PDB file of C-alpha atoms in Angstrom:
ATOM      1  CA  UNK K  16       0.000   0.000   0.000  1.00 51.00           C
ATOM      2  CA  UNK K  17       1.693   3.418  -1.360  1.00 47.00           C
ATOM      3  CA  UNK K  18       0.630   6.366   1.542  1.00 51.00           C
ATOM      4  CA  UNK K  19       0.601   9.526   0.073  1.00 57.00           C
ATOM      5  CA  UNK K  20       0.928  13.097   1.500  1.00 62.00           C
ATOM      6  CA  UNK K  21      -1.196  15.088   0.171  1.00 72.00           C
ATOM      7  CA  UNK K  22      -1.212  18.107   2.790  1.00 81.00           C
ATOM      8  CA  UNK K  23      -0.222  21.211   2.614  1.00 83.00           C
ATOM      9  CA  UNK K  24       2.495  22.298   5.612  1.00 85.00           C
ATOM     10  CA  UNK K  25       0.792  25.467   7.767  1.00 86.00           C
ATOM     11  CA  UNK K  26       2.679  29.241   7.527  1.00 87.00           C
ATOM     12  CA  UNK K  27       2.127  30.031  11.307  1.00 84.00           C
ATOM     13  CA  UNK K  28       2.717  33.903  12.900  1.00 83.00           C
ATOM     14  CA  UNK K  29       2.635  35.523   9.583  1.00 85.00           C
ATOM     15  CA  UNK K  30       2.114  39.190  10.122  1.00 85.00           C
ATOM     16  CA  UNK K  31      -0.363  41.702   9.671  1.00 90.00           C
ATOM     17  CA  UNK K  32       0.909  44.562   7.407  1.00 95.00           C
ATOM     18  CA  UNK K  33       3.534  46.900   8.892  1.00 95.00           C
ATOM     19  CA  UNK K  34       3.870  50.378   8.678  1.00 96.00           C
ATOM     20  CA  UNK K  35       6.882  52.750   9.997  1.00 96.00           C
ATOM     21  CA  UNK K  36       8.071  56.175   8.787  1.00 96.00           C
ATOM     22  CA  UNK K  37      11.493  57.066   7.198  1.00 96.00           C
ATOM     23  CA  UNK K  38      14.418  57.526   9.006  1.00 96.00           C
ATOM     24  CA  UNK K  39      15.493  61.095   9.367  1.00 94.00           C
ATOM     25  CA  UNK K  40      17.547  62.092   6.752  1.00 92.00           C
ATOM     26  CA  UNK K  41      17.088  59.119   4.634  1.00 95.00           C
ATOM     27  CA  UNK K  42      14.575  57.960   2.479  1.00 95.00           C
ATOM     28  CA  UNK K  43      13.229  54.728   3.845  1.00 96.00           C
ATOM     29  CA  UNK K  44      14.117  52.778   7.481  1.00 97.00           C
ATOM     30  CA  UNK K  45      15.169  49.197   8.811  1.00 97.00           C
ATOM     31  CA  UNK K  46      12.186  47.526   9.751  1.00 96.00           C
ATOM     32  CA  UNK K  47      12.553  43.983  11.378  1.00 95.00           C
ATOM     33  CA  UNK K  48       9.835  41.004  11.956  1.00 93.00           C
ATOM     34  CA  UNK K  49       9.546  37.891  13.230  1.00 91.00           C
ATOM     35  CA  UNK K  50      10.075  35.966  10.338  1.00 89.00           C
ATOM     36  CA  UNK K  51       6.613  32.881  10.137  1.00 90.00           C
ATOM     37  CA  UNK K  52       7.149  29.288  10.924  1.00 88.00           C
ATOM     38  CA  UNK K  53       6.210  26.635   9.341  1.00 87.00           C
ATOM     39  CA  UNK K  54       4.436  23.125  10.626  1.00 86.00           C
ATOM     40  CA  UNK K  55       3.549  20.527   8.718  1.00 79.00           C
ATOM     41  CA  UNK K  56       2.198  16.563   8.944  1.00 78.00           C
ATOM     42  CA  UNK K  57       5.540  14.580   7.943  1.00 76.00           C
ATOM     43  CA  UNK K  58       8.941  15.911   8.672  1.00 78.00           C
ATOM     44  CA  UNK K  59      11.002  18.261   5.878  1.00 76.00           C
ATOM     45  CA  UNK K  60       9.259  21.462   5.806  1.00 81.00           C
ATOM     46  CA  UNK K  61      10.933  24.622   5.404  1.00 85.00           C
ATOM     47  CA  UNK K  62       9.553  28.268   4.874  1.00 87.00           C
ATOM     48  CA  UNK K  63      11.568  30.712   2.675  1.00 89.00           C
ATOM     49  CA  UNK K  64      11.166  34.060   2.077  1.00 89.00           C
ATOM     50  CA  UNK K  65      10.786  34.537  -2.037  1.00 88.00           C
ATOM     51  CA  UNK K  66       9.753  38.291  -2.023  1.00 93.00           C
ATOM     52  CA  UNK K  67      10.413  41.568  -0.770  1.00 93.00           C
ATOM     53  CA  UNK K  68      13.097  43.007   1.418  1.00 90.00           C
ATOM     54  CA  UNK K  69      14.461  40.869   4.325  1.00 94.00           C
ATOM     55  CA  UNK K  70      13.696  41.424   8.095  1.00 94.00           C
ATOM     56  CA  UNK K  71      16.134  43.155   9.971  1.00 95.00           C
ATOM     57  CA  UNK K  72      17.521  45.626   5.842  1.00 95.00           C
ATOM     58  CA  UNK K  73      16.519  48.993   5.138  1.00 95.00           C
ATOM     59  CA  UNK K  74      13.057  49.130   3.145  1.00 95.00           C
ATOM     60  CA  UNK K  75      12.865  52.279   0.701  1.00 95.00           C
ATOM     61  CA  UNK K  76       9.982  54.390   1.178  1.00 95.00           C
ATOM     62  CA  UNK K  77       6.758  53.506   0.134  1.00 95.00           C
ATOM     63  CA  UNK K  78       5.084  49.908  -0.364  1.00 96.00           C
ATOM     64  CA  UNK K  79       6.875  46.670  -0.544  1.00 95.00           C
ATOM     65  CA  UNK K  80       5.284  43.380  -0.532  1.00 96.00           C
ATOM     66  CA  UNK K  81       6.811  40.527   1.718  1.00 95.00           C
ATOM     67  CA  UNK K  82       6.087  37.145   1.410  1.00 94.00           C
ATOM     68  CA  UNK K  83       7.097  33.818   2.115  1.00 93.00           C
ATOM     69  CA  UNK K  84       6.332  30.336   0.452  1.00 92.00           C
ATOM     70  CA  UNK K  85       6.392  27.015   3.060  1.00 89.00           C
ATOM     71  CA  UNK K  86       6.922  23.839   0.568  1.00 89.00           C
ATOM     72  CA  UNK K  87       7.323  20.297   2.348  1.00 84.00           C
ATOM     73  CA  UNK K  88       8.888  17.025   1.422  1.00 83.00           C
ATOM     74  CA  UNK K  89       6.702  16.305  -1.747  1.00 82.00           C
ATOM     75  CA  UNK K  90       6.732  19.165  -3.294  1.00 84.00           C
ATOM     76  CA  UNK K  91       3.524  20.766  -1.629  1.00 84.00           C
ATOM     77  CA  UNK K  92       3.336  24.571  -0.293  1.00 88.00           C
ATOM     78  CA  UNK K  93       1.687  27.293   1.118  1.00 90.00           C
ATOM     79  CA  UNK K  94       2.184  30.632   1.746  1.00 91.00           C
ATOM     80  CA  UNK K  95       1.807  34.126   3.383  1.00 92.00           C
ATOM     81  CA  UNK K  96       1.810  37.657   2.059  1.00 94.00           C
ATOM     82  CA  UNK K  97       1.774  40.826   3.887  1.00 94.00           C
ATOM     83  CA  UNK K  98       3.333  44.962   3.311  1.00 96.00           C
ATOM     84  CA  UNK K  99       5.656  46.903   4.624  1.00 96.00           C
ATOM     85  CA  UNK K 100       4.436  50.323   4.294  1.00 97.00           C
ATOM     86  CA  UNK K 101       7.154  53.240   4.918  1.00 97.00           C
ATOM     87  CA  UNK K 102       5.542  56.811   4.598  1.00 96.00           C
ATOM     88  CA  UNK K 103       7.769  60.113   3.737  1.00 96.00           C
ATOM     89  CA  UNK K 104       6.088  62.295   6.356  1.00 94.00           C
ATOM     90  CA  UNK K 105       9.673  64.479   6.107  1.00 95.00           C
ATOM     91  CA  UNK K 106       9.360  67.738   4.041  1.00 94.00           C
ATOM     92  CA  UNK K 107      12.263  69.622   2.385  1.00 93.00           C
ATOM     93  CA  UNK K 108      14.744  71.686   4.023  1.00 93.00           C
ATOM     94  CA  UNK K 109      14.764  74.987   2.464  1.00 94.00           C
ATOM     95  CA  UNK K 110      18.247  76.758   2.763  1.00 92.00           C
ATOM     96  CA  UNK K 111      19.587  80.498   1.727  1.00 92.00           C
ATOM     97  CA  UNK K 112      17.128  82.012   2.299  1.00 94.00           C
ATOM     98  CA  UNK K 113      17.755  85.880   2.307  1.00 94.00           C
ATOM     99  CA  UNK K 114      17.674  87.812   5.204  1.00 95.00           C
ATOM    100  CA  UNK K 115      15.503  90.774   6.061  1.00 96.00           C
ATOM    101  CA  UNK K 116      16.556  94.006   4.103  1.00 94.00           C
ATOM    102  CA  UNK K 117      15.566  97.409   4.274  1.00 93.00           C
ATOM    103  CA  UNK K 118      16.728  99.967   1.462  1.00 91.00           C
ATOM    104  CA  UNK K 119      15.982 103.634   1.306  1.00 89.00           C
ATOM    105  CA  UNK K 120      13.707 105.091  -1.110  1.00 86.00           C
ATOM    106  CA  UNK K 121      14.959 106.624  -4.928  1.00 81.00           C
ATOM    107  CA  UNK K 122      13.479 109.316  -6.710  1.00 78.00           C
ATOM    108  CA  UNK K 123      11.087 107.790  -7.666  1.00 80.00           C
ATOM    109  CA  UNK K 124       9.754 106.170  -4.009  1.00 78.00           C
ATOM    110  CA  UNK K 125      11.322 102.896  -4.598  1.00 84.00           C
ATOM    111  CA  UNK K 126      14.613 100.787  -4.781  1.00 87.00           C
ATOM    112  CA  UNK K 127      16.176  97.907  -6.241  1.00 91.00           C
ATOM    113  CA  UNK K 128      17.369  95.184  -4.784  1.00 90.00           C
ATOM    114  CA  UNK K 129      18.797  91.701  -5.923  1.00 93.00           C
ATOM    115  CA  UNK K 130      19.091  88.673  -4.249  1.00 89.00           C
ATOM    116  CA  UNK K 131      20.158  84.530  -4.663  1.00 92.00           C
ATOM    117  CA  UNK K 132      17.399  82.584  -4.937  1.00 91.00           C
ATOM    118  CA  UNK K 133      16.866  79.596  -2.345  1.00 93.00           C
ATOM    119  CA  UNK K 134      17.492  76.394  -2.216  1.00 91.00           C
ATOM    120  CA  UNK K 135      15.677  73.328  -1.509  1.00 92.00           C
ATOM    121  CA  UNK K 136      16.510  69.760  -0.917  1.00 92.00           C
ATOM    122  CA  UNK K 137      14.719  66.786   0.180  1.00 93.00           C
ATOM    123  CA  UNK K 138      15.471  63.060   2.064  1.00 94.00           C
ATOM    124  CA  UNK K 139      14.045  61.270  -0.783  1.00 93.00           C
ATOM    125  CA  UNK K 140      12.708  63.210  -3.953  1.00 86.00           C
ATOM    126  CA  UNK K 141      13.871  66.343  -6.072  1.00 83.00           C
ATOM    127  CA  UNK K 142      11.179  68.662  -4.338  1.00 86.00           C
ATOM    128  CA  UNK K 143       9.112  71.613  -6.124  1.00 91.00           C
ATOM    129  CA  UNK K 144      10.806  74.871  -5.419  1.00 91.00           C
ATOM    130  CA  UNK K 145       8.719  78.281  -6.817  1.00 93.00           C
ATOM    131  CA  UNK K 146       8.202  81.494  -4.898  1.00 95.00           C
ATOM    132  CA  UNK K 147       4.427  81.988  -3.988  1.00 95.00           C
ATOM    133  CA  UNK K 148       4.700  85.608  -3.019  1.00 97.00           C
ATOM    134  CA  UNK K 149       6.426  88.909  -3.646  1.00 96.00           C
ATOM    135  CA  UNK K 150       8.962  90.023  -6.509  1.00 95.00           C
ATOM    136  CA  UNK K 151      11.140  88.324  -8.313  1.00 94.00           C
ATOM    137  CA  UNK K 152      14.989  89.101  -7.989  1.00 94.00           C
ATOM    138  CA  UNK K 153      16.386  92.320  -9.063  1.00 94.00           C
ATOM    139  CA  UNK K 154      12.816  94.782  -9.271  1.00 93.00           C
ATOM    140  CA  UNK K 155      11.876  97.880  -8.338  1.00 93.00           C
ATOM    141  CA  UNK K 156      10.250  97.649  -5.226  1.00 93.00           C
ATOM    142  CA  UNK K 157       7.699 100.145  -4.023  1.00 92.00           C
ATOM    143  CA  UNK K 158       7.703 102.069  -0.681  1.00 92.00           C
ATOM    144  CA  UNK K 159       6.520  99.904   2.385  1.00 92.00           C
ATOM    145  CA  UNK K 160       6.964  96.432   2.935  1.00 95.00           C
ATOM    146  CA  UNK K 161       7.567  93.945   0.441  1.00 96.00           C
ATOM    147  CA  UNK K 162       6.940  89.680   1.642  1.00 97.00           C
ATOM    148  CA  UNK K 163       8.886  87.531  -0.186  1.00 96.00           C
ATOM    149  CA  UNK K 164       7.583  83.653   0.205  1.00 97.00           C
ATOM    150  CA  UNK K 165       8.800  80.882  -1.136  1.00 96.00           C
ATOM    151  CA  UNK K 166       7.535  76.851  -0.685  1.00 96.00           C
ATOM    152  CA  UNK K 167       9.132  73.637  -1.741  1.00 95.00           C
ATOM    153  CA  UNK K 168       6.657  70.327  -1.795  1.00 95.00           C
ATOM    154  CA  UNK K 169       7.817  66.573  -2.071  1.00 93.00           C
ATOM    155  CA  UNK K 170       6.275  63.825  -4.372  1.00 91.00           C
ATOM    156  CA  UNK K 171       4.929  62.613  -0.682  1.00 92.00           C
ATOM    157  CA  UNK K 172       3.105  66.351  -0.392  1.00 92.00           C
ATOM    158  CA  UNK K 173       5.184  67.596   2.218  1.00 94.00           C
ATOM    159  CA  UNK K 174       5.524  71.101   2.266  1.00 94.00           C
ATOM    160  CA  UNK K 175       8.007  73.662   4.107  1.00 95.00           C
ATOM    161  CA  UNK K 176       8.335  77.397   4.025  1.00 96.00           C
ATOM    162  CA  UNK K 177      10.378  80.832   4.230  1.00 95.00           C
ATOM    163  CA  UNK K 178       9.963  84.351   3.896  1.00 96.00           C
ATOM    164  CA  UNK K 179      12.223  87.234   4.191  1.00 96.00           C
ATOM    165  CA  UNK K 180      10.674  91.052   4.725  1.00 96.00           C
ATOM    166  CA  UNK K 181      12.008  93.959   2.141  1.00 95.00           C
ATOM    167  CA  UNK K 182      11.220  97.560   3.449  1.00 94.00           C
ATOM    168  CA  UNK K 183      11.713 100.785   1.820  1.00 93.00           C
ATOM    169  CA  UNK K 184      11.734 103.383   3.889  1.00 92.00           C
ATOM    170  CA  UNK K 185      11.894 107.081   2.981  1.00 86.00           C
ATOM    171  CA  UNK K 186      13.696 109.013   5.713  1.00 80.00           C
ATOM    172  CA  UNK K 187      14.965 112.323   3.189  1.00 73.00           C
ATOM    173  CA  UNK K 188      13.301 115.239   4.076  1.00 63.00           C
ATOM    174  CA  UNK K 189      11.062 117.219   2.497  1.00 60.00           C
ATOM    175  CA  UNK K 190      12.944 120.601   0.541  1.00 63.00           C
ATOM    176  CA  UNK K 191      11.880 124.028  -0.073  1.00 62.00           C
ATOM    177  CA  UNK K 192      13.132 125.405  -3.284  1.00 66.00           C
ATOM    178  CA  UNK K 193      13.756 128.842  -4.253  1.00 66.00           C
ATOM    179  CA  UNK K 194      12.497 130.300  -0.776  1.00 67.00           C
ATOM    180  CA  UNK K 195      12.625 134.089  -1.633  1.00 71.00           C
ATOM    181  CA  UNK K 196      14.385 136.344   0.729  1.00 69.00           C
ATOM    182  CA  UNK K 197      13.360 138.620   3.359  1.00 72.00           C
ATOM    183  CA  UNK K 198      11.442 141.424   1.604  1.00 69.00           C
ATOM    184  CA  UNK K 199      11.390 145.199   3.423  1.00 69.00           C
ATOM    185  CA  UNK K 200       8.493 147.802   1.593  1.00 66.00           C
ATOM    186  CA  UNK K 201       7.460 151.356   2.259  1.00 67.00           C
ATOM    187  CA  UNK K 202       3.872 151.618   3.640  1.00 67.00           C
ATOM    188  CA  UNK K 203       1.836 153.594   0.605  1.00 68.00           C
ATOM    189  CA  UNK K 204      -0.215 156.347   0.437  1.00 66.00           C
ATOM    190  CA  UNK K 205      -2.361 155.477   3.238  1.00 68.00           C
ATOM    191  CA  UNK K 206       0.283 154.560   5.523  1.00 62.00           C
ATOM    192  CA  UNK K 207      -1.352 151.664   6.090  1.00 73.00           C
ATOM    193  CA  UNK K 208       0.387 149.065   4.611  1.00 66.00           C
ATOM    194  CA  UNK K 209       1.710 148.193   1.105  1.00 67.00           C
ATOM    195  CA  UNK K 210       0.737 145.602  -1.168  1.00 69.00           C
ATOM    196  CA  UNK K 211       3.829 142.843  -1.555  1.00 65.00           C
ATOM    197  CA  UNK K 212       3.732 139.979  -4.358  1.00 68.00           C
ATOM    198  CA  UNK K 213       7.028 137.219  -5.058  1.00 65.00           C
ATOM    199  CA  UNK K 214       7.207 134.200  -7.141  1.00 65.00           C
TER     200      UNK K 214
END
């Protein structure tokens, strides 16, 4: 009488899916597990992991799928699938960014002023760089205050900030031109007074 197996071996303690957040700095983190056992009806099981990143190694972020395949003495196997989830919750770093200025007023009630743009850098993706407010670089700007903004946003959404303040003040006086000089008159026929006209 030939006895044949025909049972499957059992993945036991496979996990639920995992989820962790990146490493500062870096753009995914080392996530371990206990890796599943397997238990099966005749002797000669083994489980082997066959996809995904290994306990214990750094997973990139985003999803990866893990999963393991238990196969017995004759050939017949099971097996267990579950994610490791690693979320960018890390925005950009913004650096350079200018300074507050204050210029005095031209002429014509406004200066110019010139300045090197930002920059931005991010743990895992080229962010998006653009300046949301203000003027540009080298204009004219008008008497008051002046906010400059700029934002940079990951592929994750992450978003970080600066601003920098440009004032122009006018502190020059106010000038009389051509004040005439002191003026001395003879009263007139009345000798009441005199009439007295300048430009």
């Amino acid at each position: 009488m030939v006895v044949s197996d025909n049972q499957a071996p059992v993945i036991s303690d496979c996990l639920l899916d995992i989820v962790s957040e990146v490493a500062p700095g870096t753009c995914g983190n080392v996530v371990s597990w206990m890796e599943p056992t397997v238990t099966d009806n005749c002797s000669g099981s083994s489980v082997v992991q066959v996809i995904g990143q290994p306990s214990g190694t750094f997973s990139p972020a985003g999803v990866t799928t893990v999963s393991y395949i238990a196969t017995d003495a004759e050939g017949l196997s099971s097996s267990c699938t579950f994610t490791v989830t690693i979320e960018d919750n890390e925005a950009a770093v913004i650096s350079n960014c200018p300074a507050d200025i204050s210029l005095e007023a031209g002429t014509d009630c406004s200066d110019v002023h010139t300045w090197i743009f930002p920059d931005a850098a991010d743990n895992c993706t080229a962010a998006t760089f653009s300046q949301t407010a203000g003027l540009p670089s080298g204009s004219s700007f008008p008497l008051g205050t002046t906010v400059n903004a700029f934002t940079a946003i990951d592929d994750s959404g992450n978003e970080t900030s600066c601003s920098f303040f440009v004032t122009v003040v006018d502190s020059t006086s106010l000038q009389i031109d051509m004040c005439p000089a002191n003026i001395i008159a003879d009263v007139d026929a009345s000798g009441c007074g005199t009439t007295i006209t300048w430009d």
